[in-house]
PDB file of C-alpha atoms in Angstrom:
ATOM      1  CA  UNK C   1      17.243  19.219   2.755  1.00 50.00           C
ATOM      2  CA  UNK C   2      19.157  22.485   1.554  1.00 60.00           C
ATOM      3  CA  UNK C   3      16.626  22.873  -0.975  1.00 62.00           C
ATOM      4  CA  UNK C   4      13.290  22.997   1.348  1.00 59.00           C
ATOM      5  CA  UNK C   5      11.316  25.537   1.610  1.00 61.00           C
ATOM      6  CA  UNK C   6       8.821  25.953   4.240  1.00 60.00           C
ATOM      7  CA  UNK C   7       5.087  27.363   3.269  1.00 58.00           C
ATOM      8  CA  UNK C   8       5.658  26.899  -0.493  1.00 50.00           C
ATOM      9  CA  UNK C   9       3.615  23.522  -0.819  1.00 54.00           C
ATOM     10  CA  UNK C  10       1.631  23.326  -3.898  1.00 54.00           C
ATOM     11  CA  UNK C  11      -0.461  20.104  -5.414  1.00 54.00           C
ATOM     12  CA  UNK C  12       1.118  20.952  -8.839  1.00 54.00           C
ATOM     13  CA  UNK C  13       3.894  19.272 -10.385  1.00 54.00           C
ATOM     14  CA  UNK C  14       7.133  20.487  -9.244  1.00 60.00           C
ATOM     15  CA  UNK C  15       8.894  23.642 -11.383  1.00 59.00           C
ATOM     16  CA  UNK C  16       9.963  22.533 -14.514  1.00 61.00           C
ATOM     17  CA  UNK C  17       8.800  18.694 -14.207  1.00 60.00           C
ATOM     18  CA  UNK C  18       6.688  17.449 -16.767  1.00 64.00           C
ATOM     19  CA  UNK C  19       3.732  15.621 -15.818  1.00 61.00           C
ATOM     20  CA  UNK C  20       3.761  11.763 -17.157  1.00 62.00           C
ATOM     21  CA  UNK C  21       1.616  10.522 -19.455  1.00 66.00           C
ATOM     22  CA  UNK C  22      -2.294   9.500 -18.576  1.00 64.00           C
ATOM     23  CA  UNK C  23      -1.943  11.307 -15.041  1.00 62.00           C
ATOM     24  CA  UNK C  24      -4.610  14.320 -14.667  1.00 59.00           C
ATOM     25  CA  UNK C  25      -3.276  17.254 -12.451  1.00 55.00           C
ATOM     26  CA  UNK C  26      -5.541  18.285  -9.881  1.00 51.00           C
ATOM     27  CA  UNK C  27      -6.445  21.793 -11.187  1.00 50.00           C
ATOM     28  CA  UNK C  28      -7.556  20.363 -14.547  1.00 47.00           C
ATOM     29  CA  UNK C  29      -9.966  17.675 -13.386  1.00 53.00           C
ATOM     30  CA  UNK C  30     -11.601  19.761 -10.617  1.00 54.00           C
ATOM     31  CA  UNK C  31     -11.961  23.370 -11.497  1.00 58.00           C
ATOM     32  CA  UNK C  32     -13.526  24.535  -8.501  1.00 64.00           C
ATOM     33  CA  UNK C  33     -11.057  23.084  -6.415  1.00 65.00           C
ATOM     34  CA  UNK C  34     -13.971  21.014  -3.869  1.00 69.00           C
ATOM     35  CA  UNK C  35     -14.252  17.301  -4.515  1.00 66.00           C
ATOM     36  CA  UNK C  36     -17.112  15.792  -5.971  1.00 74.00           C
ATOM     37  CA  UNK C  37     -19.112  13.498  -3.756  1.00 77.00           C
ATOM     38  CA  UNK C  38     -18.708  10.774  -6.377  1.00 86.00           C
ATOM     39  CA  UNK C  39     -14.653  11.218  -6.311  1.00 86.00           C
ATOM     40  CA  UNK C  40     -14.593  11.302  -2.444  1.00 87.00           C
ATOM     41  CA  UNK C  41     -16.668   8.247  -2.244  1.00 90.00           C
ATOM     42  CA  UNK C  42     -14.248   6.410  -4.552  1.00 92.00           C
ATOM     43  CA  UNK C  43     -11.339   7.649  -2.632  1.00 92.00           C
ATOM     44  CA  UNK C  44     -12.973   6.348   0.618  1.00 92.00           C
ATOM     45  CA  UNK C  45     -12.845   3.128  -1.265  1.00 93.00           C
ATOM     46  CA  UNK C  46      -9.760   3.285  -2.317  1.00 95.00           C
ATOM     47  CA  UNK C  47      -8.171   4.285   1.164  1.00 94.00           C
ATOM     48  CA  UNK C  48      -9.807   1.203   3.093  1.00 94.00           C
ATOM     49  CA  UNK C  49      -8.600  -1.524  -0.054  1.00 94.00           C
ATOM     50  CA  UNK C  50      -5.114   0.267   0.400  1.00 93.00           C
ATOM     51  CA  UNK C  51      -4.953  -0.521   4.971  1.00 91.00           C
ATOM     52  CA  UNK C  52      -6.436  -3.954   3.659  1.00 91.00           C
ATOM     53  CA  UNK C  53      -3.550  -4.856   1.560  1.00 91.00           C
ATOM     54  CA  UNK C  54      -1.143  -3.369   3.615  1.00 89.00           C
ATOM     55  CA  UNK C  55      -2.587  -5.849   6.537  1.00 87.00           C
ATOM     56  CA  UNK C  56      -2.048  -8.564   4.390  1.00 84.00           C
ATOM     57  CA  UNK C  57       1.586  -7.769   3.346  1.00 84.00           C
ATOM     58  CA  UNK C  58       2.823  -7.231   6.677  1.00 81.00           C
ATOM     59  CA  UNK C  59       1.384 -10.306   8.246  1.00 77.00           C
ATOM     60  CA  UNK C  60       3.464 -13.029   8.504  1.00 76.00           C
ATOM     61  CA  UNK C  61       2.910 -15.702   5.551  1.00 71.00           C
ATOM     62  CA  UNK C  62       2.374 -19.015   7.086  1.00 72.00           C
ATOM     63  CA  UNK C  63       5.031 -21.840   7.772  1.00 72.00           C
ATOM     64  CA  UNK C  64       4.755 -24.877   5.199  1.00 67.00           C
TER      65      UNK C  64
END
């Protein structure tokens, strides 16, 4: 934690980390910096598949 800083938050890659392969920052993809209604509809999506599997891995499997 000696290396926190509070109120420096960015959604960029961290200083002087290279951003893998295939991933898209942020800034490139969306120019204007709003969300297209397309993208937020797919990350609605996205957000319920993610509580659904997380149900499903944290119920108990059942007793053969």
């Amino acid at each position: 934690m000696a290396s926190f800083e509070p109120g420096t938050a960015s959604s960029g890659p961290a200083p002087g980390v290279a951003t893998p392969p295939g991933i898209i920052s942020v800034e490139s993809s969306v120019p204007d910096g709003q969300l297209k209604p397309d993208v937020l509809s797919e990350l609605r999506l996205l957000k319920e598949e993610v509580l659904r599997l997380r149900g499903m891995v944290g119920r108990p499997s059942p007793r053969v």
